PDB file of C-alpha atoms in Angstrom:
ATOM      1  CA  MET A   1      53.983 135.177 100.689  1.00 39.00           C
ATOM      2  CA  GLN A   2      52.350 133.525  97.825  1.00 44.00           C
ATOM      3  CA  MET A   3      54.452 130.196  98.184  1.00 42.00           C
ATOM      4  CA  MET A   4      53.210 129.916 101.833  1.00 39.00           C
ATOM      5  CA  GLU A   5      49.892 130.434 100.605  1.00 40.00           C
ATOM      6  CA  ALA A   6      50.248 127.556  97.943  1.00 43.00           C
ATOM      7  CA  ALA A   7      51.602 125.444 100.865  1.00 42.00           C
ATOM      8  CA  GLY A   8      48.415 125.946 102.832  1.00 43.00           C
ATOM      9  CA  ASP A   9      49.191 128.968 104.978  1.00 44.00           C
ATOM     10  CA  VAL A  10      46.862 131.687 103.845  1.00 57.00           C
ATOM     11  CA  THR A  11      48.300 134.299 106.359  1.00 83.00           C
ATOM     12  CA  PRO A  12      51.664 135.270 105.228  1.00 90.00           C
ATOM     13  CA  PRO A  13      54.276 136.078 107.939  1.00 97.00           C
ATOM     14  CA  PRO A  14      55.308 139.565 108.308  1.00 98.00           C
ATOM     15  CA  ALA A  15      58.834 140.595 106.922  1.00 98.00           C
ATOM     16  CA  GLY A  16      61.726 139.548 109.300  1.00 98.00           C
ATOM     17  CA  ASP A  17      59.706 136.353 110.476  1.00 98.00           C
ATOM     18  CA  TRP A  18      62.450 133.902 109.286  1.00 98.00           C
ATOM     19  CA  GLN A  19      61.344 131.129 111.800  1.00 98.00           C
ATOM     20  CA  THR A  20      57.936 130.816 110.191  1.00 98.00           C
ATOM     21  CA  ARG A  21      59.257 130.899 106.650  1.00 98.00           C
ATOM     22  CA  ARG A  22      61.956 128.217 107.511  1.00 98.00           C
ATOM     23  CA  ALA A  23      59.450 125.874 109.007  1.00 98.00           C
ATOM     24  CA  THR A  24      56.825 126.180 106.456  1.00 97.00           C
ATOM     25  CA  MET A  25      59.086 126.093 103.536  1.00 97.00           C
ATOM     26  CA  GLU A  26      61.011 123.064 104.663  1.00 98.00           C
ATOM     27  CA  ALA A  27      57.807 121.250 105.052  1.00 97.00           C
ATOM     28  CA  THR A  28      56.723 122.153 101.450  1.00 95.00           C
ATOM     29  CA  MET A  29      60.439 121.010 100.233  1.00 95.00           C
ATOM     30  CA  ALA A  30      59.991 117.747 102.085  1.00 96.00           C
ATOM     31  CA  ALA A  31      56.528 117.169 100.254  1.00 94.00           C
ATOM     32  CA  TRP A  32      58.042 118.102  96.818  1.00 92.00           C
ATOM     33  CA  GLY A  33      60.884 115.555  97.509  1.00 91.00           C
ATOM     34  CA  ALA A  34      58.403 112.888  98.453  1.00 91.00           C
ATOM     35  CA  ALA A  35      56.658 113.471  95.141  1.00 90.00           C
ATOM     36  CA  ARG A  36      59.948 113.181  93.196  1.00 89.00           C
ATOM     37  CA  PRO A  37      62.386 111.170  95.235  1.00 92.00           C
ATOM     38  CA  MET A  38      66.067 110.681  94.515  1.00 93.00           C
ATOM     39  CA  PRO A  39      66.661 108.250  91.576  1.00 96.00           C
ATOM     40  CA  SER A  40      67.637 104.709  92.479  1.00 96.00           C
ATOM     41  CA  ASP A  41      70.656 104.929  90.219  1.00 98.00           C
ATOM     42  CA  VAL A  42      72.221 107.583  92.072  1.00 98.00           C
ATOM     43  CA  THR A  43      74.663 106.993  95.165  1.00 98.00           C
ATOM     44  CA  ALA A  44      75.502 109.477  97.885  1.00 98.00           C
ATOM     45  CA  VAL A  45      78.486 109.663  99.946  1.00 98.00           C
ATOM     46  CA  ASP A  46      79.222 112.144 102.879  1.00 98.00           C
ATOM     47  CA  TYR A  47      82.396 113.778 103.517  1.00 98.00           C
ATOM     48  CA  LYS A  48      83.458 116.565 106.019  1.00 98.00           C
ATOM     49  CA  ALA A  49      85.601 119.713 105.332  1.00 98.00           C
ATOM     50  CA  SER A  50      86.742 122.271 107.734  1.00 98.00           C
ATOM     51  CA  ALA A  51      85.424 125.781 107.095  1.00 98.00           C
ATOM     52  CA  ALA A  52      87.381 128.930 107.433  1.00 92.00           C
ATOM     53  CA  ASP A  53      86.520 129.030 111.245  1.00 96.00           C
ATOM     54  CA  GLY A  54      87.367 125.343 111.821  1.00 97.00           C
ATOM     55  CA  THR A  55      83.727 124.122 111.912  1.00 98.00           C
ATOM     56  CA  PRO A  56      83.142 120.699 110.163  1.00 98.00           C
ATOM     57  CA  ILE A  57      80.935 121.319 106.907  1.00 98.00           C
ATOM     58  CA  LEU A  58      78.924 118.353 105.431  1.00 98.00           C
ATOM     59  CA  LEU A  59      79.756 117.759 101.745  1.00 99.00           C
ATOM     60  CA  ARG A  60      77.479 115.151  99.929  1.00 99.00           C
ATOM     61  CA  TRP A  61      79.003 113.721  96.867  1.00 98.00           C
ATOM     62  CA  TYR A  62      76.383 112.296  94.223  1.00 98.00           C
ATOM     63  CA  THR A  63      77.423 109.942  91.457  1.00 98.00           C
ATOM     64  CA  LYS A  64      75.508 107.835  89.077  1.00 97.00           C
ATOM     65  CA  GLN A  65      75.968 104.156  89.529  1.00 93.00           C
ATOM     66  CA  GLY A  66      78.339 102.692  87.073  1.00 83.00           C
ATOM     67  CA  ARG A  67      80.629 105.749  86.824  1.00 71.00           C
ATOM     68  CA  SER A  68      84.043 104.861  87.116  1.00 55.00           C
ATOM     69  CA  GLU A  69      86.233 106.837  89.420  1.00 52.00           C
ATOM     70  CA  THR A  70      89.388 105.275  88.270  1.00 51.00           C
ATOM     71  CA  GLY A  71      89.010 105.955  84.578  1.00 77.00           C
ATOM     72  CA  THR A  72      89.497 109.320  82.607  1.00 91.00           C
ATOM     73  CA  PRO A  73      88.692 112.221  84.779  1.00 96.00           C
ATOM     74  CA  GLY A  74      85.518 114.056  83.777  1.00 97.00           C
ATOM     75  CA  PRO A  75      83.508 117.070  84.931  1.00 98.00           C
ATOM     76  CA  ALA A  76      81.860 117.837  88.315  1.00 98.00           C
ATOM     77  CA  VAL A  77      79.507 120.394  89.808  1.00 99.00           C
ATOM     78  CA  LEU A  78      79.559 122.133  93.140  1.00 99.00           C
ATOM     79  CA  TYR A  79      75.850 122.529  93.996  1.00 99.00           C
ATOM     80  CA  THR A  80      74.551 125.216  96.506  1.00 99.00           C
ATOM     81  CA  HIS A  81      70.960 124.858  97.391  1.00 98.00           C
ATOM     82  CA  GLY A  82      68.269 127.619  97.495  1.00 98.00           C
ATOM     83  CA  GLY A  83      66.258 128.871 100.444  1.00 98.00           C
ATOM     84  CA  GLY A  84      66.329 132.516 100.509  1.00 98.00           C
ATOM     85  CA  MET A  85      69.532 132.381 102.663  1.00 98.00           C
ATOM     86  CA  ILE A  86      67.429 131.205 105.603  1.00 98.00           C
ATOM     87  CA  HIS A  87      66.072 127.677 104.870  1.00 98.00           C
ATOM     88  CA  SER A  88      66.506 124.297 103.387  1.00 98.00           C
ATOM     89  CA  THR A  89      69.318 121.709 103.679  1.00 98.00           C
ATOM     90  CA  VAL A  90      71.352 119.238 101.734  1.00 98.00           C
ATOM     91  CA  ASP A  91      68.889 116.506 102.891  1.00 98.00           C
ATOM     92  CA  LEU A  92      65.850 118.389 101.516  1.00 98.00           C
ATOM     93  CA  TYR A  93      67.697 119.018  98.172  1.00 98.00           C
ATOM     94  CA  ALA A  94      68.734 115.434  97.731  1.00 98.00           C
ATOM     95  CA  PRO A  95      66.042 114.645  95.115  1.00 97.00           C
ATOM     96  CA  VAL A  96      66.894 117.881  93.062  1.00 98.00           C
ATOM     97  CA  VAL A  97      70.639 117.123  93.033  1.00 98.00           C
ATOM     98  CA  GLY A  98      70.118 113.446  92.476  1.00 98.00           C
ATOM     99  CA  ASN A  99      67.844 114.061  89.376  1.00 97.00           C
ATOM    100  CA  TYR A 100      70.302 116.215  87.834  1.00 98.00           C
ATOM    101  CA  VAL A 101      73.171 113.636  88.454  1.00 98.00           C
ATOM    102  CA  SER A 102      70.918 110.844  87.093  1.00 98.00           C
ATOM    103  CA  ALA A 103      69.884 112.808  83.875  1.00 98.00           C
ATOM    104  CA  SER A 104      73.452 114.248  83.097  1.00 98.00           C
ATOM    105  CA  ASP A 105      75.854 111.387  84.413  1.00 97.00           C
ATOM    106  CA  VAL A 106      77.944 114.386  85.825  1.00 98.00           C
ATOM    107  CA  PRO A 107      78.647 113.933  89.731  1.00 98.00           C
ATOM    108  CA  MET A 108      77.819 116.675  91.972  1.00 99.00           C
ATOM    109  CA  LEU A 109      79.041 117.938  95.547  1.00 99.00           C
ATOM    110  CA  ALA A 110      76.409 119.477  97.636  1.00 99.00           C
ATOM    111  CA  VAL A 111      77.417 121.695 100.406  1.00 98.00           C
ATOM    112  CA  GLU A 112      75.543 122.085 103.703  1.00 98.00           C
ATOM    113  CA  TYR A 113      76.469 125.762 104.062  1.00 98.00           C
ATOM    114  CA  ARG A 114      75.413 127.374 107.374  1.00 98.00           C
ATOM    115  CA  ARG A 115      72.335 129.582 106.795  1.00 98.00           C
ATOM    116  CA  ALA A 116      71.405 133.093 108.123  1.00 98.00           C
ATOM    117  CA  PRO A 117      70.446 134.695 110.495  1.00 98.00           C
ATOM    118  CA  GLU A 118      72.293 132.470 112.803  1.00 98.00           C
ATOM    119  CA  HIS A 119      75.228 132.592 110.461  1.00 98.00           C
ATOM    120  CA  PRO A 120      75.093 135.854 108.369  1.00 98.00           C
ATOM    121  CA  HIS A 121      77.609 136.909 105.651  1.00 98.00           C
ATOM    122  CA  PRO A 122      80.226 135.893 104.948  1.00 98.00           C
ATOM    123  CA  THR A 123      79.704 132.317 106.430  1.00 98.00           C
ATOM    124  CA  PRO A 124      77.282 130.672 103.764  1.00 98.00           C
ATOM    125  CA  VAL A 125      79.600 131.873 100.831  1.00 98.00           C
ATOM    126  CA  GLU A 126      82.750 131.042 102.575  1.00 98.00           C
ATOM    127  CA  ASP A 127      81.373 127.618 103.576  1.00 98.00           C
ATOM    128  CA  SER A 128      80.556 127.076  99.997  1.00 98.00           C
ATOM    129  CA  TYR A 129      83.887 128.232  98.972  1.00 98.00           C
ATOM    130  CA  THR A 130      85.394 125.654 101.376  1.00 98.00           C
ATOM    131  CA  GLY A 131      83.328 123.068  99.405  1.00 98.00           C
ATOM    132  CA  LEU A 132      84.814 124.126  96.010  1.00 98.00           C
ATOM    133  CA  GLN A 133      88.509 124.125  97.352  1.00 98.00           C
ATOM    134  CA  TRP A 134      87.810 120.517  98.696  1.00 98.00           C
ATOM    135  CA  LEU A 135      86.460 119.314  95.424  1.00 98.00           C
ATOM    136  CA  ALA A 136      89.471 120.715  93.762  1.00 98.00           C
ATOM    137  CA  ASP A 137      91.980 119.230  96.238  1.00 98.00           C
ATOM    138  CA  HIS A 138      90.252 115.751  96.046  1.00 98.00           C
ATOM    139  CA  SER A 139      89.706 115.820  92.241  1.00 98.00           C
ATOM    140  CA  ALA A 140      92.138 112.951  91.767  1.00 97.00           C
ATOM    141  CA  GLU A 141      90.529 110.487  94.115  1.00 96.00           C
ATOM    142  CA  LEU A 142      87.017 111.386  92.843  1.00 97.00           C
ATOM    143  CA  GLY A 143      87.911 111.037  89.122  1.00 97.00           C
ATOM    144  CA  VAL A 144      87.382 114.707  88.463  1.00 98.00           C
ATOM    145  CA  ASP A 145      89.369 116.726  86.075  1.00 98.00           C
ATOM    146  CA  PRO A 146      90.101 119.968  88.134  1.00 98.00           C
ATOM    147  CA  ALA A 147      89.808 122.108  84.889  1.00 98.00           C
ATOM    148  CA  ARG A 148      86.309 120.811  84.404  1.00 98.00           C
ATOM    149  CA  ILE A 149      84.539 122.036  87.606  1.00 98.00           C
ATOM    150  CA  ALA A 150      81.434 124.382  87.666  1.00 99.00           C
ATOM    151  CA  VAL A 151      79.392 125.962  90.417  1.00 99.00           C
ATOM    152  CA  MET A 152      75.694 125.803  90.238  1.00 99.00           C
ATOM    153  CA  GLY A 153      72.836 126.868  92.435  1.00 98.00           C
ATOM    154  CA  ASP A 154      69.190 127.893  92.426  1.00 98.00           C
ATOM    155  CA  SER A 155      67.657 131.141  93.911  1.00 98.00           C
ATOM    156  CA  ALA A 156      69.788 131.935  97.099  1.00 98.00           C
ATOM    157  CA  GLY A 157      72.041 129.057  96.088  1.00 98.00           C
ATOM    158  CA  GLY A 158      72.417 130.787  92.629  1.00 99.00           C
ATOM    159  CA  GLY A 159      73.527 134.038  94.503  1.00 99.00           C
ATOM    160  CA  ILE A 160      75.928 132.046  96.668  1.00 99.00           C
ATOM    161  CA  ALA A 161      77.392 130.067  93.599  1.00 99.00           C
ATOM    162  CA  ALA A 162      78.008 133.550  91.902  1.00 99.00           C
ATOM    163  CA  GLY A 163      79.722 134.613  95.085  1.00 99.00           C
ATOM    164  CA  VAL A 164      81.878 131.592  95.078  1.00 99.00           C
ATOM    165  CA  ALA A 165      82.764 132.271  91.424  1.00 99.00           C
ATOM    166  CA  LEU A 166      83.797 135.819  92.331  1.00 99.00           C
ATOM    167  CA  LEU A 167      85.918 134.413  95.308  1.00 98.00           C
ATOM    168  CA  ALA A 168      87.586 131.972  93.172  1.00 98.00           C
ATOM    169  CA  ARG A 169      88.388 134.683  90.728  1.00 98.00           C
ATOM    170  CA  ASP A 170      89.677 137.191  93.157  1.00 98.00           C
ATOM    171  CA  ARG A 171      91.642 134.763  95.274  1.00 98.00           C
ATOM    172  CA  GLY A 172      93.297 132.898  92.421  1.00 98.00           C
ATOM    173  CA  GLY A 173      91.385 129.760  93.534  1.00 96.00           C
ATOM    174  CA  PRO A 174      90.162 126.791  91.581  1.00 97.00           C
ATOM    175  CA  ALA A 175      89.549 127.751  87.976  1.00 96.00           C
ATOM    176  CA  LEU A 176      85.782 127.279  87.042  1.00 98.00           C
ATOM    177  CA  ALA A 177      84.605 125.959  83.807  1.00 98.00           C
ATOM    178  CA  ARG A 178      81.041 127.310  84.315  1.00 98.00           C
ATOM    179  CA  GLN A 179      78.704 129.022  86.636  1.00 98.00           C
ATOM    180  CA  ILE A 180      75.112 127.835  86.259  1.00 99.00           C
ATOM    181  CA  LEU A 181      72.559 130.187  87.922  1.00 99.00           C
ATOM    182  CA  VAL A 182      69.048 129.303  88.143  1.00 99.00           C
ATOM    183  CA  TYR A 183      66.864 132.172  88.962  1.00 99.00           C
ATOM    184  CA  PRO A 184      69.689 133.491  91.183  1.00 99.00           C
ATOM    185  CA  MET A 185      69.150 136.000  94.191  1.00 99.00           C
ATOM    186  CA  LEU A 186      71.999 138.427  93.301  1.00 99.00           C
ATOM    187  CA  ASP A 187      71.111 141.860  94.505  1.00 98.00           C
ATOM    188  CA  ASP A 188      70.102 143.073  97.909  1.00 98.00           C
ATOM    189  CA  ARG A 189      69.057 146.449  96.565  1.00 98.00           C
ATOM    190  CA  THR A 190      65.868 144.732  95.141  1.00 98.00           C
ATOM    191  CA  ALA A 191      64.642 144.323  98.675  1.00 98.00           C
ATOM    192  CA  VAL A 192      64.538 148.014  99.181  1.00 97.00           C
ATOM    193  CA  LYS A 193      62.467 148.988  96.259  1.00 95.00           C
ATOM    194  CA  ALA A 194      58.937 148.318  95.256  1.00 92.00           C
ATOM    195  CA  PRO A 195      58.502 145.336  93.066  1.00 90.00           C
ATOM    196  CA  ASP A 196      56.720 145.713  89.593  1.00 94.00           C
ATOM    197  CA  PRO A 197      53.171 145.976  90.331  1.00 96.00           C
ATOM    198  CA  ALA A 198      52.297 144.131  87.332  1.00 96.00           C
ATOM    199  CA  ILE A 199      53.896 140.884  88.700  1.00 97.00           C
ATOM    200  CA  THR A 200      53.344 141.384  92.530  1.00 96.00           C
ATOM    201  CA  PRO A 201      50.026 138.915  92.647  1.00 95.00           C
ATOM    202  CA  PHE A 202      52.143 136.212  91.003  1.00 96.00           C
ATOM    203  CA  LEU A 203      55.175 136.339  93.273  1.00 97.00           C
ATOM    204  CA  VAL A 204      56.233 133.034  94.574  1.00 97.00           C
ATOM    205  CA  TRP A 205      59.085 134.636  96.495  1.00 98.00           C
ATOM    206  CA  SER A 206      57.643 137.938  97.529  1.00 97.00           C
ATOM    207  CA  ASN A 207      59.071 141.324  98.452  1.00 97.00           C
ATOM    208  CA  ASN A 208      58.554 140.617 102.216  1.00 98.00           C
ATOM    209  CA  ASP A 209      60.296 137.342 101.748  1.00 98.00           C
ATOM    210  CA  ASN A 210      63.172 138.977 100.026  1.00 98.00           C
ATOM    211  CA  ILE A 211      63.458 141.708 102.822  1.00 98.00           C
ATOM    212  CA  THR A 212      63.644 138.818 105.316  1.00 98.00           C
ATOM    213  CA  GLY A 213      66.180 136.820 103.495  1.00 98.00           C
ATOM    214  CA  TRP A 214      68.556 139.769 102.780  1.00 99.00           C
ATOM    215  CA  GLY A 215      67.976 141.053 106.301  1.00 98.00           C
ATOM    216  CA  ALA A 216      68.869 137.769 107.847  1.00 98.00           C
ATOM    217  CA  LEU A 217      72.105 137.661 105.747  1.00 99.00           C
ATOM    218  CA  LEU A 218      73.187 141.277 105.948  1.00 98.00           C
ATOM    219  CA  GLY A 219      71.349 143.027 108.972  1.00 98.00           C
ATOM    220  CA  GLU A 220      71.111 146.727 108.558  1.00 97.00           C
ATOM    221  CA  ARG A 221      73.503 146.929 105.604  1.00 98.00           C
ATOM    222  CA  VAL A 222      70.689 145.834 103.188  1.00 98.00           C
ATOM    223  CA  GLY A 223      70.646 148.444 100.313  1.00 98.00           C
ATOM    224  CA  GLY A 224      73.584 150.339 101.700  1.00 98.00           C
ATOM    225  CA  ALA A 225      76.762 151.302 100.240  1.00 96.00           C
ATOM    226  CA  ASP A 226      78.977 148.771 102.135  1.00 95.00           C
ATOM    227  CA  VAL A 227      77.446 145.488 100.984  1.00 98.00           C
ATOM    228  CA  PRO A 228      80.298 143.113  99.842  1.00 98.00           C
ATOM    229  CA  VAL A 229      80.005 141.693  96.185  1.00 98.00           C
ATOM    230  CA  TYR A 230      80.606 138.172  97.555  1.00 98.00           C
ATOM    231  CA  ALA A 231      77.072 138.632  99.356  1.00 98.00           C
ATOM    232  CA  ALA A 232      75.449 140.458  96.483  1.00 99.00           C
ATOM    233  CA  PRO A 233      77.300 139.462  93.366  1.00 99.00           C
ATOM    234  CA  ALA A 234      75.206 142.131  91.275  1.00 98.00           C
ATOM    235  CA  ARG A 235      77.216 144.731  92.951  1.00 98.00           C
ATOM    236  CA  VAL A 236      80.552 143.653  91.494  1.00 98.00           C
ATOM    237  CA  ALA A 237      82.347 146.710  89.684  1.00 98.00           C
ATOM    238  CA  ASP A 238      83.861 144.594  87.036  1.00 98.00           C
ATOM    239  CA  PRO A 239      82.620 141.037  86.128  1.00 98.00           C
ATOM    240  CA  ALA A 240      85.476 140.352  83.715  1.00 98.00           C
ATOM    241  CA  GLY A 241      87.320 137.118  84.205  1.00 98.00           C
ATOM    242  CA  LEU A 242      84.339 135.159  85.515  1.00 98.00           C
ATOM    243  CA  PRO A 243      83.591 131.838  83.916  1.00 98.00           C
ATOM    244  CA  PRO A 244      81.106 131.126  81.135  1.00 98.00           C
ATOM    245  CA  THR A 245      77.646 131.659  82.576  1.00 99.00           C
ATOM    246  CA  TYR A 246      74.119 130.240  82.111  1.00 99.00           C
ATOM    247  CA  ILE A 247      71.369 132.184  83.629  1.00 99.00           C
ATOM    248  CA  GLU A 248      67.550 131.598  83.645  1.00 98.00           C
ATOM    249  CA  VAL A 249      64.544 133.403  85.241  1.00 98.00           C
ATOM    250  CA  GLY A 250      60.814 133.782  84.620  1.00 98.00           C
ATOM    251  CA  THR A 251      59.166 136.927  83.686  1.00 98.00           C
ATOM    252  CA  LEU A 252      56.913 136.582  87.006  1.00 98.00           C
ATOM    253  CA  ASP A 253      60.019 136.398  89.230  1.00 98.00           C
ATOM    254  CA  LEU A 254      61.129 139.065  91.652  1.00 98.00           C
ATOM    255  CA  PHE A 255      64.693 138.462  90.563  1.00 98.00           C
ATOM    256  CA  ARG A 256      63.988 138.881  86.951  1.00 98.00           C
ATOM    257  CA  ASP A 257      65.388 142.284  86.477  1.00 98.00           C
ATOM    258  CA  GLU A 258      68.452 141.844  88.608  1.00 98.00           C
ATOM    259  CA  ASP A 259      69.083 138.631  86.761  1.00 99.00           C
ATOM    260  CA  ILE A 260      68.724 140.175  83.278  1.00 99.00           C
ATOM    261  CA  GLU A 261      71.039 143.022  84.155  1.00 98.00           C
ATOM    262  CA  TYR A 262      73.613 140.762  85.707  1.00 99.00           C
ATOM    263  CA  ALA A 263      73.728 138.755  82.405  1.00 99.00           C
ATOM    264  CA  ARG A 264      73.963 142.020  80.446  1.00 98.00           C
ATOM    265  CA  ARG A 265      76.928 143.117  82.436  1.00 98.00           C
ATOM    266  CA  LEU A 266      78.766 139.833  82.154  1.00 99.00           C
ATOM    267  CA  SER A 267      78.240 139.821  78.386  1.00 98.00           C
ATOM    268  CA  ALA A 268      79.399 143.369  78.168  1.00 98.00           C
ATOM    269  CA  ALA A 269      82.503 142.255  80.039  1.00 98.00           C
ATOM    270  CA  ALA A 270      83.337 139.642  77.428  1.00 98.00           C
ATOM    271  CA  VAL A 271      82.149 136.634  79.558  1.00 98.00           C
ATOM    272  CA  PRO A 272      80.303 134.177  77.373  1.00 98.00           C
ATOM    273  CA  THR A 273      76.712 134.248  78.798  1.00 98.00           C
ATOM    274  CA  GLU A 274      73.492 132.292  77.865  1.00 98.00           C
ATOM    275  CA  LEU A 275      70.375 133.903  79.167  1.00 99.00           C
ATOM    276  CA  HIS A 276      66.876 132.381  79.245  1.00 98.00           C
ATOM    277  CA  VAL A 277      63.906 134.496  80.311  1.00 98.00           C
ATOM    278  CA  HIS A 278      60.917 132.347  80.415  1.00 98.00           C
ATOM    279  CA  PRO A 279      57.567 134.173  79.747  1.00 98.00           C
ATOM    280  CA  GLY A 280      54.731 133.979  82.249  1.00 98.00           C
ATOM    281  CA  VAL A 281      56.379 131.822  85.019  1.00 98.00           C
ATOM    282  CA  PRO A 282      57.225 132.579  88.477  1.00 98.00           C
ATOM    283  CA  HIS A 283      60.155 131.649  90.790  1.00 98.00           C
ATOM    284  CA  ALA A 284      60.704 127.846  91.181  1.00 97.00           C
ATOM    285  CA  PHE A 285      58.262 127.263  88.288  1.00 98.00           C
ATOM    286  CA  GLU A 286      59.543 123.710  87.561  1.00 97.00           C
ATOM    287  CA  ALA A 287      58.937 122.631  91.071  1.00 95.00           C
ATOM    288  CA  LEU A 288      55.418 123.991  90.925  1.00 95.00           C
ATOM    289  CA  ALA A 289      54.681 122.631  87.611  1.00 96.00           C
ATOM    290  CA  PRO A 290      57.205 119.952  86.594  1.00 95.00           C
ATOM    291  CA  ALA A 291      55.193 118.616  83.737  1.00 96.00           C
ATOM    292  CA  ALA A 292      54.648 121.878  81.893  1.00 98.00           C
ATOM    293  CA  ASP A 293      56.320 122.443  78.571  1.00 98.00           C
ATOM    294  CA  VAL A 294      58.507 125.256  80.039  1.00 98.00           C
ATOM    295  CA  SER A 295      59.690 123.178  82.771  1.00 98.00           C
ATOM    296  CA  MET A 296      60.642 120.363  80.596  1.00 98.00           C
ATOM    297  CA  ARG A 297      62.486 122.731  78.235  1.00 98.00           C
ATOM    298  CA  SER A 298      64.298 124.412  81.119  1.00 98.00           C
ATOM    299  CA  SER A 299      65.225 120.902  82.496  1.00 98.00           C
ATOM    300  CA  ALA A 300      66.694 120.094  78.997  1.00 98.00           C
ATOM    301  CA  ASP A 301      68.650 123.317  78.932  1.00 98.00           C
ATOM    302  CA  ARG A 302      70.042 122.591  82.400  1.00 98.00           C
ATOM    303  CA  ILE A 303      71.155 119.268  81.419  1.00 98.00           C
ATOM    304  CA  ARG A 304      72.762 120.356  78.257  1.00 98.00           C
ATOM    305  CA  ILE A 305      74.818 122.978  80.143  1.00 98.00           C
ATOM    306  CA  ILE A 306      75.853 120.531  82.863  1.00 98.00           C
ATOM    307  CA  THR A 307      77.167 118.144  80.256  1.00 98.00           C
ATOM    308  CA  SER A 308      78.830 120.871  77.978  1.00 97.00           C
ATOM    309  CA  PHE A 309      82.185 121.439  79.773  1.00 97.00           C
TER     310      PHE A 309
END
C-alpha cells in the first residue's frame, strides 16, 4: 500500500486488513490537517439528524464568517468525505471542507456517515442521503436556496456523493444543482481485475486497498451481479436525469478508467459533464503536493465549480 509507505509504514497490510489501514490513514490525515488547519474565517456548527434506522447522525455546517443567513438565499454543498469506505471522519476532514468554504464563500454540510465494515451498504449512502434531506428541509433557516444544493465528495466520498445523487433522482428527493466528484470510487468491479501494470508502482490507493474497501462495504458480493447501483454508481443502467457533473482524476490513479467511463456515459446520456484527467498524478495528489502547479489548477477548478450554481 503505497500511501502507507509514504506515511512511514514500509510493510503494507494484506488485503482485508481494514483495522491497520484505518489506524494508519487516520494518523496520516491528522498530520495533513495539522499542516493545513481549518481557516480562522470559517465557523462550524454541529447538528444532528435521525438516520433511516433512527441513529443520530452528526452533521457539521461550515460557513464563512460574515455570511448573512437572513439575506438572499444562496448555494450550499453536501460534502461526503473520503476514506475508502473504511476510515476518516468529519473531524479529520475539517481542514479540507473549511478551506473549500473559505475560498468559495459557499457553505458546506459535512456528514458523519457510518463506515464499513461495521456498517456495510446501504448505511453509508443512506446516512449521507439523510444529510441531504436535512439540508433541504432546513434550507430556509440556513439561508440556502433549495434549488442550489450540490453534492460533493472525494474518493470513497465521491462514490457516496454519486450514490446520493442517484437516490435523489430515483426517489424524487431534493433536486441537485451539481454533483462534484473528486477522483471518485465508483465501481467495485475494479477490485476484481488486475490494475494497469504501467501505473501499479505509483498507486497511492492500491489494488489491495481497493479489495479491502469494497469488501468491507459489500462483503462477498464484490464483482458479482447483484451489487446495487447506490453502492457502486458505475453500475447504473441509465444515468440520464442526474445533475450536471464535474469529475477529475489523475492518470496514475486506480480509479482512472472507471471515472473516465462514468463521465463518458453521463455525457452520452445528455448529462452536462466536465471531466479533467490530470497527467502524471496519483490519487490524492493535491494532499501529497499542495504547492504543485497541477494541485493549484485543480483547486481553482473545484472552487470555480462550487461557485458556479
